[in-house]
Coordinates of C-alpha atoms in Angstrom, one line a residue:
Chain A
X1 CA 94.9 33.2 -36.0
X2 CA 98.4 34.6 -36.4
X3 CA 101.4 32.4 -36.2
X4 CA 103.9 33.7 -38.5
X5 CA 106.6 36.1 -37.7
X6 CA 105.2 39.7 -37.2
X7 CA 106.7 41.9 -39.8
X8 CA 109.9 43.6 -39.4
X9 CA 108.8 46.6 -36.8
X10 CA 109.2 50.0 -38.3
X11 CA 111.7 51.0 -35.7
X12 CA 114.9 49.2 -36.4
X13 CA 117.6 49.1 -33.5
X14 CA 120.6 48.1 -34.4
X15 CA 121.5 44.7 -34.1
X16 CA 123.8 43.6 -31.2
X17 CA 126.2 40.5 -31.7
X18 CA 124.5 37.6 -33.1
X19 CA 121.1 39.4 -34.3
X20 CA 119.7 39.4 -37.7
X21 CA 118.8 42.8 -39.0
X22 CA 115.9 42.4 -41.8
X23 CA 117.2 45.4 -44.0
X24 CA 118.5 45.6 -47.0
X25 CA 121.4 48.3 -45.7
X26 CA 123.7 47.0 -44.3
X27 CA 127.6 47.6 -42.8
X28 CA 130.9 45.5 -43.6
X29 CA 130.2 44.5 -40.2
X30 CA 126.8 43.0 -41.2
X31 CA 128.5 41.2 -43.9
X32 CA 131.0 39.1 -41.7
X33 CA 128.4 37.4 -39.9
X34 CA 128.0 33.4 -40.5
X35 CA 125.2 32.4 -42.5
X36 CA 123.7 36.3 -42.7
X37 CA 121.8 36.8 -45.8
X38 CA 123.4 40.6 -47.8
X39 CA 121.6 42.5 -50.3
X40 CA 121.3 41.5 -53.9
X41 CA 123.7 44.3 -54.6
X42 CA 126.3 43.7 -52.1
X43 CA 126.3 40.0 -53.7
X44 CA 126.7 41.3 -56.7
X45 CA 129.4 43.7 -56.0
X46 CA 131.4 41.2 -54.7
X47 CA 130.7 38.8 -58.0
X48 CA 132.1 42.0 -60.2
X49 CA 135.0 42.6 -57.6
X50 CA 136.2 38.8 -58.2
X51 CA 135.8 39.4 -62.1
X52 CA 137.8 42.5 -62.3
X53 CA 140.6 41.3 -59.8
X54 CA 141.0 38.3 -62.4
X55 CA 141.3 40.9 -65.1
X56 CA 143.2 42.9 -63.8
X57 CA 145.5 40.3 -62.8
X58 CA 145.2 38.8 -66.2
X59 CA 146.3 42.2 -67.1
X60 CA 149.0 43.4 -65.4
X61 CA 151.1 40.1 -65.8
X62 CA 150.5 40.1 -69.6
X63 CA 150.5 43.3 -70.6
X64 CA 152.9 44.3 -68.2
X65 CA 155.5 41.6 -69.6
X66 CA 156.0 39.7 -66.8
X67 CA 155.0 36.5 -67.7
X68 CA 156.0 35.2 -71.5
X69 CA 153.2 35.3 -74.1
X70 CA 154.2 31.4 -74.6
X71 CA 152.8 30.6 -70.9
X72 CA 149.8 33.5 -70.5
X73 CA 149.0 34.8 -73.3
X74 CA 147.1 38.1 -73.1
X75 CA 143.4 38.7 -73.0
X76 CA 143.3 40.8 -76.0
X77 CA 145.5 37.4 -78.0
X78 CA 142.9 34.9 -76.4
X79 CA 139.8 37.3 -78.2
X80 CA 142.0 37.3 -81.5
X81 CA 142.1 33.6 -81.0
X82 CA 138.6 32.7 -80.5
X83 CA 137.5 34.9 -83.5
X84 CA 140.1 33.1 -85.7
X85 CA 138.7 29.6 -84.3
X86 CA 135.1 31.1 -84.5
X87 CA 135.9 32.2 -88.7
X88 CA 137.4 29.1 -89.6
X89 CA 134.4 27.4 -87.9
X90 CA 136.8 24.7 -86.5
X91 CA 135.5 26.3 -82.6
X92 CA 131.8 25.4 -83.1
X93 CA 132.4 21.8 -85.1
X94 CA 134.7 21.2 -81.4
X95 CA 131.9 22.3 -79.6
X96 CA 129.1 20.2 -81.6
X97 CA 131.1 17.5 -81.3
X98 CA 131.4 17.7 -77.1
X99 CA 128.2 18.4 -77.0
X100 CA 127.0 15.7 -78.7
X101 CA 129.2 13.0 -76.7
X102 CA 128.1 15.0 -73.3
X103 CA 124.4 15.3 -74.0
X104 CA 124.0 11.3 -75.1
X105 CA 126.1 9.5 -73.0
X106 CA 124.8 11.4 -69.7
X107 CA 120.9 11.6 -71.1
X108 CA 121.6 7.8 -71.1
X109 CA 123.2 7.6 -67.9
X110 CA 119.7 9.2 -66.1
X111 CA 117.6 7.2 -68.2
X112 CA 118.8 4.3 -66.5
X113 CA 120.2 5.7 -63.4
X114 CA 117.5 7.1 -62.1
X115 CA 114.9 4.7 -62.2
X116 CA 117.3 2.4 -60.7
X117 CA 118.3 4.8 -58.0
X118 CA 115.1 5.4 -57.0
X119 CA 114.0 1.1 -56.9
X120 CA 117.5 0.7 -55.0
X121 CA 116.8 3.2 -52.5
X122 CA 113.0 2.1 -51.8
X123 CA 113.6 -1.7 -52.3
X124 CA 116.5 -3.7 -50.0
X125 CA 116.3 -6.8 -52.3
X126 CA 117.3 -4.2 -55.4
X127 CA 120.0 -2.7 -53.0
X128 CA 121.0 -6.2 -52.3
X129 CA 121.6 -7.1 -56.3
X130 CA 123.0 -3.9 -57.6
X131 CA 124.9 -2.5 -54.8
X132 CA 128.1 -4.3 -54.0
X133 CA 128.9 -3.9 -57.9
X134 CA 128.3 -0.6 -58.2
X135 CA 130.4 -0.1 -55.1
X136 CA 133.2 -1.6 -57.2
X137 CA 132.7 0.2 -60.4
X138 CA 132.6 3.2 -58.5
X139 CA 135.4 3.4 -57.3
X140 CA 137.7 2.7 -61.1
X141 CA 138.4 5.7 -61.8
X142 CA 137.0 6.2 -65.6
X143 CA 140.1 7.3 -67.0
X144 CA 141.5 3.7 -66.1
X145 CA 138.5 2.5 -68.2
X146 CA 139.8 4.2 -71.3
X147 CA 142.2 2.0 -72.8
X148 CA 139.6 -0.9 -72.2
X149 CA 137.4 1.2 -73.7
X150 CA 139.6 1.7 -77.0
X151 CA 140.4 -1.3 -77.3
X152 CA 136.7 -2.2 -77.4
X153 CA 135.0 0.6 -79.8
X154 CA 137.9 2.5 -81.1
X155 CA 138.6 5.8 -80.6
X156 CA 135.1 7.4 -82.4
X157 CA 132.2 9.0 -80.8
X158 CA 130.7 5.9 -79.4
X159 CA 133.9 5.4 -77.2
X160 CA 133.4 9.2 -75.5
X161 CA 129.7 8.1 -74.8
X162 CA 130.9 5.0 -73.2
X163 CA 133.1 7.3 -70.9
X164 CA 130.8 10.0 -70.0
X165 CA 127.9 7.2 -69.4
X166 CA 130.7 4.8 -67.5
X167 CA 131.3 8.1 -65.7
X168 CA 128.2 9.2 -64.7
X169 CA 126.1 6.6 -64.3
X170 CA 127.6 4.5 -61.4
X171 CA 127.5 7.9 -59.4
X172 CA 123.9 8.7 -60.1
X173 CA 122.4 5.7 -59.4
X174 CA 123.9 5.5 -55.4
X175 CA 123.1 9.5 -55.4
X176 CA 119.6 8.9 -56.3
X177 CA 119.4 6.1 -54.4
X178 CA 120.5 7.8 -51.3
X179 CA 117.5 11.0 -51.9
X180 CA 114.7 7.7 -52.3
X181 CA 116.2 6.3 -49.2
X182 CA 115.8 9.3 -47.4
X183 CA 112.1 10.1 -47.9
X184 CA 110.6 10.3 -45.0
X185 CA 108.8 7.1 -43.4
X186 CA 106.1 9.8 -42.2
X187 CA 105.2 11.2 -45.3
X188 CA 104.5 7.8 -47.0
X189 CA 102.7 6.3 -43.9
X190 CA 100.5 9.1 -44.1
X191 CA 99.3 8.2 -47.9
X192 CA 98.5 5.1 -46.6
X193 CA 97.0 6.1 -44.0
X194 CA 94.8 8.6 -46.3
X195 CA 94.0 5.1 -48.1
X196 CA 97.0 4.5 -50.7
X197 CA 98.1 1.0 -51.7
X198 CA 101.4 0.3 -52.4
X199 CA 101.6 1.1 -56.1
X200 CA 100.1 4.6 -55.4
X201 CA 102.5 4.9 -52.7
X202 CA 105.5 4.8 -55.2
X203 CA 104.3 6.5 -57.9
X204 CA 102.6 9.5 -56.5
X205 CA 104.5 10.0 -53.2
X206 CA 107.4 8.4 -53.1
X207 CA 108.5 9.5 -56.8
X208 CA 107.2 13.1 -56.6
X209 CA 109.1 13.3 -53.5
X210 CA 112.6 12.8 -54.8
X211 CA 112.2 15.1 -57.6
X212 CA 114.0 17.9 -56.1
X213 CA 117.0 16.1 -54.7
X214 CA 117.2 14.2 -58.7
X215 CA 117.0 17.1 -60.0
X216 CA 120.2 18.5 -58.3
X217 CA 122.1 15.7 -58.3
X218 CA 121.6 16.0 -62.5
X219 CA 122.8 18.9 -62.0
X220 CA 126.5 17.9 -60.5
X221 CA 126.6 14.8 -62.6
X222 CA 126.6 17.3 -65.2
X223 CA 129.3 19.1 -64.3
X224 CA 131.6 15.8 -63.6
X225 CA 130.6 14.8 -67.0
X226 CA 132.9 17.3 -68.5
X227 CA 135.5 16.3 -66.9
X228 CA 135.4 12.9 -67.8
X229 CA 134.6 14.0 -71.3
X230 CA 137.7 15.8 -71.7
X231 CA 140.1 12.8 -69.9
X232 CA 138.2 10.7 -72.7
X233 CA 139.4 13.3 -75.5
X234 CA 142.6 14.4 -73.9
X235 CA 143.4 10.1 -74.9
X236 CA 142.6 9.6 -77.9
X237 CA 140.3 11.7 -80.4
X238 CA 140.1 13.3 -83.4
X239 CA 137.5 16.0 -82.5
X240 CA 136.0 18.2 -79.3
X241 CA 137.4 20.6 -77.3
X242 CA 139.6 18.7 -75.2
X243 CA 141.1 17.7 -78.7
X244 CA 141.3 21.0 -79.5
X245 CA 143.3 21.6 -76.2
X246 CA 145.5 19.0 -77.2
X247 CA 146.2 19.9 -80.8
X248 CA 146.7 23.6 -79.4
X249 CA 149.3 22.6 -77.5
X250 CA 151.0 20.6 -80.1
X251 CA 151.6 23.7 -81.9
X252 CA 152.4 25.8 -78.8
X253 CA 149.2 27.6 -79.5
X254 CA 148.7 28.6 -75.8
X255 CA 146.2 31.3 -76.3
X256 CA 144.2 28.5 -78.2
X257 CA 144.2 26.8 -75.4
X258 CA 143.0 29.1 -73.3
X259 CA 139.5 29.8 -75.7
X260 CA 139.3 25.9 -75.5
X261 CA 139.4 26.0 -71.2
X262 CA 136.6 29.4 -71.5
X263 CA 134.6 27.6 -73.7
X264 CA 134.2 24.5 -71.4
X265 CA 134.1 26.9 -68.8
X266 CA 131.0 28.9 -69.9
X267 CA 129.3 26.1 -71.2
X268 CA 129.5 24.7 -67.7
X269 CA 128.1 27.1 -66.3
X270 CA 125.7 28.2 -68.5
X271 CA 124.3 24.1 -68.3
X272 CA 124.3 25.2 -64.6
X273 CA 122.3 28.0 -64.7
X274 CA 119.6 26.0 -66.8
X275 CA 119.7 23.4 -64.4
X276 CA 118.6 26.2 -61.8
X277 CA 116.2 27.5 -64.2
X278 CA 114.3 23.9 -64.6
X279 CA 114.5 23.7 -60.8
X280 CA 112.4 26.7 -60.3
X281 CA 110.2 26.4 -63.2
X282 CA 109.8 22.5 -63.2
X283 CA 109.2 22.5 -59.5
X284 CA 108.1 25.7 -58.0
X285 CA 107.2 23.9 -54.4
X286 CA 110.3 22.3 -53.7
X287 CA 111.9 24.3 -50.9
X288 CA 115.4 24.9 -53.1
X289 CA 113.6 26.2 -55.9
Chain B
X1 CA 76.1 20.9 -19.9
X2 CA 77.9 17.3 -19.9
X3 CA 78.2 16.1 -22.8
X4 CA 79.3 12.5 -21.9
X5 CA 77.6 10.9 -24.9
X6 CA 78.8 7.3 -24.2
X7 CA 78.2 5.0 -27.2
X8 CA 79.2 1.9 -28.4
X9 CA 82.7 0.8 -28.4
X10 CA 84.4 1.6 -31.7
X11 CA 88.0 1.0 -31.0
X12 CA 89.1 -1.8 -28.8
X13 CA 92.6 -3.2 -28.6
X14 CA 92.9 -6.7 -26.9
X15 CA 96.1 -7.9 -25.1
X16 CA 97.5 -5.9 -27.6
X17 CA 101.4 -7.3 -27.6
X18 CA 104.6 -5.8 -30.2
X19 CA 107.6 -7.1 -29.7
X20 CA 110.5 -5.5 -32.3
X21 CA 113.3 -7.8 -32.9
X22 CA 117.2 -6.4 -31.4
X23 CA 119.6 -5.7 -34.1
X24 CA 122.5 -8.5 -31.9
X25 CA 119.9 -10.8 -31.6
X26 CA 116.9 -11.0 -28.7
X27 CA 113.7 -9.0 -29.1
X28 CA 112.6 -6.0 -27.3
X29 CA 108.8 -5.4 -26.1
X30 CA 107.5 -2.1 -27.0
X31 CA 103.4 -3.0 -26.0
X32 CA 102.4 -5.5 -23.8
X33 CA 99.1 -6.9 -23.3
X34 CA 97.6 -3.8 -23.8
X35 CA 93.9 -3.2 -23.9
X36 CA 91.8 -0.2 -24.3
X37 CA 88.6 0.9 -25.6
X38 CA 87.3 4.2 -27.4
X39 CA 83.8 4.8 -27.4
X40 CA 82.3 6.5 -31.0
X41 CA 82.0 10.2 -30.6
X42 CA 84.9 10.3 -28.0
X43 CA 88.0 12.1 -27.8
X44 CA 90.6 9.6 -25.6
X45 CA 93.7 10.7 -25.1
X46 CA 97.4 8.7 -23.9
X47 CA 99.8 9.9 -22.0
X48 CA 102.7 8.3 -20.5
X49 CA 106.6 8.7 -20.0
X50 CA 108.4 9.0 -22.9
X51 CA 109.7 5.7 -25.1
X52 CA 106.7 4.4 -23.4
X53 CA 104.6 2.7 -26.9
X54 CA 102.5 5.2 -27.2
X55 CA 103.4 6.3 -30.6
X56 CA 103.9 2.2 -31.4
X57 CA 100.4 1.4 -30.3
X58 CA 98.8 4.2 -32.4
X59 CA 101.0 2.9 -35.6
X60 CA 99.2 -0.2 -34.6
X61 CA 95.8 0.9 -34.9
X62 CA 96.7 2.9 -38.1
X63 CA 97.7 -0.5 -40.1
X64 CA 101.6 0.8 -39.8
X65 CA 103.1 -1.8 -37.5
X66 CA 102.0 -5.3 -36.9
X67 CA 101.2 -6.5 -33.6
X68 CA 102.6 -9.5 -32.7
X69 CA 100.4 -10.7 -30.7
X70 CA 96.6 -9.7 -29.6
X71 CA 94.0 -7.3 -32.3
X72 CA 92.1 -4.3 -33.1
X73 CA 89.2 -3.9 -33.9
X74 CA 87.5 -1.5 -35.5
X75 CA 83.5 -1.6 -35.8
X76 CA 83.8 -5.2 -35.8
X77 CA 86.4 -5.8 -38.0
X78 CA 89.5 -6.3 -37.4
X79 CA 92.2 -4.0 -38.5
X80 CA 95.1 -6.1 -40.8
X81 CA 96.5 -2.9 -42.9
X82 CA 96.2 0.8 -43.2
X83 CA 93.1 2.1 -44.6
X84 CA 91.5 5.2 -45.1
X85 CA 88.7 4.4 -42.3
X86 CA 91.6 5.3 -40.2
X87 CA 92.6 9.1 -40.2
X88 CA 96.2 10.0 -39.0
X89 CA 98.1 13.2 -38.0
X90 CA 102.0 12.9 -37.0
X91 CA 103.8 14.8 -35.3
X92 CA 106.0 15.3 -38.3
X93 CA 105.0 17.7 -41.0
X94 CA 103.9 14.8 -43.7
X95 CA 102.0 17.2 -45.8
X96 CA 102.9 17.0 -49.7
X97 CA 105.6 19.5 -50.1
X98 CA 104.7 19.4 -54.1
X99 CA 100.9 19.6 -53.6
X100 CA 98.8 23.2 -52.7
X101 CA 96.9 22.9 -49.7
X102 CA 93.9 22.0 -51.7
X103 CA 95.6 19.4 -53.1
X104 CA 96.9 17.6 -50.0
X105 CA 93.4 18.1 -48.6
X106 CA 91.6 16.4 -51.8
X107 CA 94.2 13.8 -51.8
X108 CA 91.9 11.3 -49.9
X109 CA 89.0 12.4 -51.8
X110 CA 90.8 11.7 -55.1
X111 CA 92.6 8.6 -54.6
X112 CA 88.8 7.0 -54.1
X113 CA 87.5 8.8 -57.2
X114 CA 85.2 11.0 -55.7
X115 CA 83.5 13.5 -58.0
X116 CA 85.6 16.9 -58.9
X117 CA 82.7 19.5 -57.1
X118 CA 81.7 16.8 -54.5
X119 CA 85.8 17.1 -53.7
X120 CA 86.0 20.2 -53.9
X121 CA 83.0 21.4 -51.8
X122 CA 84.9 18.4 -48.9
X123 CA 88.0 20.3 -49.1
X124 CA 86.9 24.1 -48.9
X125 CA 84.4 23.2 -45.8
X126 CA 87.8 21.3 -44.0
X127 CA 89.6 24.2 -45.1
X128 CA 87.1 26.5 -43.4
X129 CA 86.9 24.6 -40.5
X130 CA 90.9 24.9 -39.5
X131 CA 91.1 28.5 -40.6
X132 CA 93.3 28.0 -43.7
X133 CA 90.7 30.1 -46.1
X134 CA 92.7 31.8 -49.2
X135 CA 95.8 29.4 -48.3
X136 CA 94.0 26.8 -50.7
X137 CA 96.7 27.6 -53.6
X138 CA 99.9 27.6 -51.0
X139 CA 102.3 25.2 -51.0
X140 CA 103.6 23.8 -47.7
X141 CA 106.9 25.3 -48.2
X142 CA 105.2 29.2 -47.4
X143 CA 103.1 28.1 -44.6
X144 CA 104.3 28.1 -40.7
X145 CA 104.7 24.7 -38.7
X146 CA 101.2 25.5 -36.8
X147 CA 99.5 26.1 -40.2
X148 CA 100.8 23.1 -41.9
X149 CA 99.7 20.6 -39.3
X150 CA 96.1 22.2 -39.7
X151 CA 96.4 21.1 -43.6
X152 CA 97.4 18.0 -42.6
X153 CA 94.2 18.0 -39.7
X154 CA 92.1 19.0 -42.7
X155 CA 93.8 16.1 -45.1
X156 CA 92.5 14.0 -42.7
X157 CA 88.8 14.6 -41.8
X158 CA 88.2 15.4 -45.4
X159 CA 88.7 11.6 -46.0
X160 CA 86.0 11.7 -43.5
X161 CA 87.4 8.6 -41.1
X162 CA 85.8 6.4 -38.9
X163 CA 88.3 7.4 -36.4
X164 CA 90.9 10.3 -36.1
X165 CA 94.7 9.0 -34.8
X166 CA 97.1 11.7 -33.4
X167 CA 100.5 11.1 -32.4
X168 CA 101.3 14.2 -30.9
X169 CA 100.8 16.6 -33.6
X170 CA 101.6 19.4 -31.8
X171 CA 104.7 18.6 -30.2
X172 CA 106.7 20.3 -32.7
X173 CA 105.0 23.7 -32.4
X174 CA 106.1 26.7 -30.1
X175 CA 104.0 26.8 -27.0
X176 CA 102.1 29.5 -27.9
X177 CA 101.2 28.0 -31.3
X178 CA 100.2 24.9 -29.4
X179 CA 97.6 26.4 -27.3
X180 CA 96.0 28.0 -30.0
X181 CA 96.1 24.7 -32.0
X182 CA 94.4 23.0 -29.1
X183 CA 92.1 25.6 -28.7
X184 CA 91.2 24.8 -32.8
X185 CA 91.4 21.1 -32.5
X186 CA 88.1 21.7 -29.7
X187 CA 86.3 23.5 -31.6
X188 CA 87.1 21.4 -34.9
X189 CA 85.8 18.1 -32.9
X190 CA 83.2 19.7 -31.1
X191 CA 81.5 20.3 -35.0
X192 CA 82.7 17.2 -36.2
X193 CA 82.7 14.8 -33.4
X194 CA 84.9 12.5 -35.1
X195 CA 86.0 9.7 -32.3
X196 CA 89.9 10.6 -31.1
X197 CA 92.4 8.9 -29.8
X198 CA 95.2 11.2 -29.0
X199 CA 98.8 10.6 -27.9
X200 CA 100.8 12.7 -26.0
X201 CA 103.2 13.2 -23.2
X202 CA 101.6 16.6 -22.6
X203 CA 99.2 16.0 -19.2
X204 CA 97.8 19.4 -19.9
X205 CA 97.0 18.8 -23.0
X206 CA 95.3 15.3 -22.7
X207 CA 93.0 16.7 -19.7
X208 CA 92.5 19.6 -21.6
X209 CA 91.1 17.6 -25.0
X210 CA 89.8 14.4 -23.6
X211 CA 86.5 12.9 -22.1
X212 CA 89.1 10.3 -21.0
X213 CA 93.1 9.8 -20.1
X214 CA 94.3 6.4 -20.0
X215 CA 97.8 6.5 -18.5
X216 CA 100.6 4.0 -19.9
X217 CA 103.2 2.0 -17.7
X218 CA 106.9 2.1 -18.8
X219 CA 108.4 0.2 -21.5
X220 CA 106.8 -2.9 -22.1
X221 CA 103.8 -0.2 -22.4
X222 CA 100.5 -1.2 -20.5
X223 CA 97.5 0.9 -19.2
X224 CA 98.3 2.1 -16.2
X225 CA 95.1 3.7 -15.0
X226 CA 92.0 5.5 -16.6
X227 CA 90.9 8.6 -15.6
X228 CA 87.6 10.1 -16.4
X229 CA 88.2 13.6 -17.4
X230 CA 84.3 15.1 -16.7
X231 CA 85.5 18.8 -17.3
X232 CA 82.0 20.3 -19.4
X233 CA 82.1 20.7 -22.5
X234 CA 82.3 22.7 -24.7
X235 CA 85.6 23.5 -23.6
X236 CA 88.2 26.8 -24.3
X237 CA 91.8 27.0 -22.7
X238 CA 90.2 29.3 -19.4
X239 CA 89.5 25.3 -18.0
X240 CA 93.2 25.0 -17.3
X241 CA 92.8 27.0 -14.2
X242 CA 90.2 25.5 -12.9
X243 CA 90.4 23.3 -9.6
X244 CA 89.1 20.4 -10.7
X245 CA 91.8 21.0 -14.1
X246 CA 94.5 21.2 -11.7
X247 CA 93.4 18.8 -9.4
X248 CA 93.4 16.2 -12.1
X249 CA 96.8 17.5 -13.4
X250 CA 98.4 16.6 -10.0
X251 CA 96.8 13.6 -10.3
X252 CA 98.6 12.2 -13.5
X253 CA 101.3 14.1 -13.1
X254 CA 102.1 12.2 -9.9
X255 CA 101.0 8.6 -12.0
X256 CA 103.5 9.4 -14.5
X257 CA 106.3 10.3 -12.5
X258 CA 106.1 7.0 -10.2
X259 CA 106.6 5.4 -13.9
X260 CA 109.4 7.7 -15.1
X261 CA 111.3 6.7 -11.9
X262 CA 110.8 3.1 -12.0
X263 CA 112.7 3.5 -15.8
X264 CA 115.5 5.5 -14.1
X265 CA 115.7 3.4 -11.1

């Protein structure tokens, strides 16, 4: 019994307006359609088109003399920068330092979010108690926090946790909360109909079941935790990348500044590409891995 | 050969009544008074216009919804929650996206501790019997619509229940996919002889599967009418054209519609 599609037929007419053709060659017309899927390298050509636009770009208005080494410094300055950061070691102890702050105050922000998320999003007497207050906090901007912040645990590391868990948490839990809410009815009435209790329910369908959608939303809590991160150093620190920014700027140090912005950058999405990573690997059946 | 193998009454739902309360106040009937019977070994399909409580009724019987007034009873007892004595399919895909095949179909089987070979010998003869054979290690994600509500036909009778509930579990499915799920849904009951009770607002369908068709009113749902469905069995798809098939089609068909209007009217 045959019910999936019938492979692609060996003769391939061209597609008319609207079609989907299931090759791999394709025209520029192919590639202007909504939603159609293009070849691995056609996606990639256009990733390497972007890259060398910005370079040359970069280039041109640098090297060229158009725009003052003061506002845009030159790729080749930027390279002599980082090395000169990277020697003196003062690039990697930044680094460490956000690192540290990012990794602890958002590892904490999950291990409490999520859990809560999930109760909040399954339970309306948990909704009832932690939602209107979250609602609230959600909506202070962190960065208003800050001074509050200072005033209660100083300027050290412990204050940049406070912001990047402040930060993230408050948006995890209603994200979470909002994937347990949306499990379907159907799929946990039919555990109990195959003889689950309640208990079993939770912890073997309902939690399995919101895996996928925690794990992205880690994934984009992430990336808003370095933003908050930075605000939190941009204010007051003595250490981290956003300090390092700072500082940089102090001393009109511009292509400093910009090894300090491509640092955060990569490491952004380098954390982004692990999150995809543990997505696949971690959860091979989930239909975004 | 008839096979009209009436037994004892397994099912019966007395003055079966659910009432849902309206968001602004007031409360809406979805059932009302309803009664029916299914006999053990029998497939008994509903049918009725649509929003009618036909889906509401079977959440009844499955533990899901409370009745508000009236019971069921199921071999004597009467039903207060879900249990696994009562098999469902929906018409949603409700198999566990992060679970193989296999492992949706031993779910059951595991959740009542039943020994790892004893389990798995249960889940590769259900697997068998709906034609999934070397999808045991597939995920739901990789399978079509038609071949995931098999799994989910197999989740259910590997739990071996007293009774097997469909809510239209293959209205989702292409047409073409439907009649060859119905054909496979025959020949799965016809080995297993599970008792059925089968909801759908397909009349084809329900003539085509049941021993019996009870028709439901409009919202408040009620029983209509019963109709004896005496087509022999064992039964393939060629039975659609057969008089006394579309006899029996026009039949319903013309029950349902004086109900359909009555909503519009």
């Amino acid at each position: 019994m045959k019910e999936r599609a019938p492979a692609q037929s060996a003769v391939t007419p061209a597609p008319r307006e609207g079609q989907t053709r299931g090759r791999a060659s394709f025209g520029l017309q192919d590639a202007l359609r909504p939603h159609e899927p293009i070849g691995r390298s056609a996606y990639l050509g256009g990733v390497s088109t972007t890259v060398l636009l910005i370079m040359l770009s970069w280039s041109v208005l640098t090297y060229g003399g158009l725009v003052p080494q003061l506002f845009l410094p030159a790729p080749t300055d930027v390279i002599r920068a980082a090395a000169a950061l990277l020697r003196e070691g003062s690039l990697q102890i930044h680094t460490m330092a956000s690192l540290t702050v990012i990794l602890t105050g958002w590892a904490l922000a999950v291990l409490i979010a999520v859990p809560l998320g999930i109760l909040m999003g399954t339970l309306k007497l948990v909704e009832a108690l932690v939602e209107p207050i979250i609602n609230f906090v959600r909506y202070l901007p962190v960065s208003a926090l800050i001074p509050l912040l200072i005033l209660y645990i100083g300027i050290g590391t412990a204050e940049k946790v406070a912001v990047v868990f402040i930060g993230t948490f408050f948006q995890l839990v209603l994200l979470v909360s909002d994937v347990s809410a949306n499990v379907s009815k159907d799929l946990l009435d039919s555990a109990y109909t195959l003889g689950a209790k309640r208990r079993t329910v939770l912890s073997r369908v309902l939690l399995p079941a919101t895996l996928p959608g925690v794990m992205d939303n880690l994934r984009i809590t992430m990336g808003w935790a370095w933003t908050y991160l930075v605000v939190a150093e941009l204010v007051a620190s003595d250490r981290g990348l956003g300090y390092m920014i700072l500082d940089s700027m102090r001393g009109l140090f511009t292509d400093r500044i910009f090894v300090g912005l491509l640092t955060i950058g990569l490491l952004g999405l380098m954390f982004d590409q692990i999150f995809k990573w543990l997505h696949r690997t971690l959860l091979p059946w989930s239909p975004r891995a | 050969m008839v096979t009209q193998s009436v037994g004892l009454p397994q099912l019966v739902l007395r003055e079966l009544t659910v009432t849902f309360q309206r968001r602004r106040g007031g409360t809406v009937a979805a059932v009302e008074s309803l009664d029916l019977t299914v006999r053990e070994k029998e497939f008994v399909c509903i049918v009725g216009p649509s929003g009618c409580g036909k889906s509401t009724m079977l959440r009844v019987v499955a533990g899901l919804v409370r009745p508000s007034t009236g019971e069921v009873i199921l071999n004597g007892r009467s039903v207060v929650e879900p249990g696994a004595d009562r098999g469902m399919v929906f018409q949603s895909y409700t198999l566990f996206p992060w679970l193989t095949v296999q492992g949706n179909v031993e779910f059951g089987p595991r959740l009542r501790d039943v020994p790892d070979a004893e389990r798995a010998a249960a889940a590769r003869r259900y697997i068998d019997l709906v034609g999934l054979r070397g999808f045991e290690q597939s995920y739901p994600k990789e399978l079509s619509g038609g071949m995931m509500q098999r799994a989910a036909i197999a989740r259910s009778l590997a739990n071996d229940p007293e009774i097997l509930l469909m809510d239209e579990p293959f209205g989702a499915l292409d047409a073409q996919t439907r009649a060859l799920m119905q054909e496979l849904l025959l020949n799965v009951w016809q080995q297993t002889r599970k008792t059925v009770l089968f909801v759908t607002h397909d009349i084809e369908e329900s003539i085509l599967l049941g021993d019996r068709v009870y028709i439901m009113t409009a919202r408040p749902g009620r029983i209509k009418e019963e109709v004896a469905i005496s087509l022999p069995r064992p039964r393939t798809v060629e039975v659609v054209d057969s008089e006394a098939f579309i006899r029996l089609r026009r039949y319903i068909h013309k029950s349902i519609r004086e109900e359909s209007l009555k909503v519009l009217a």
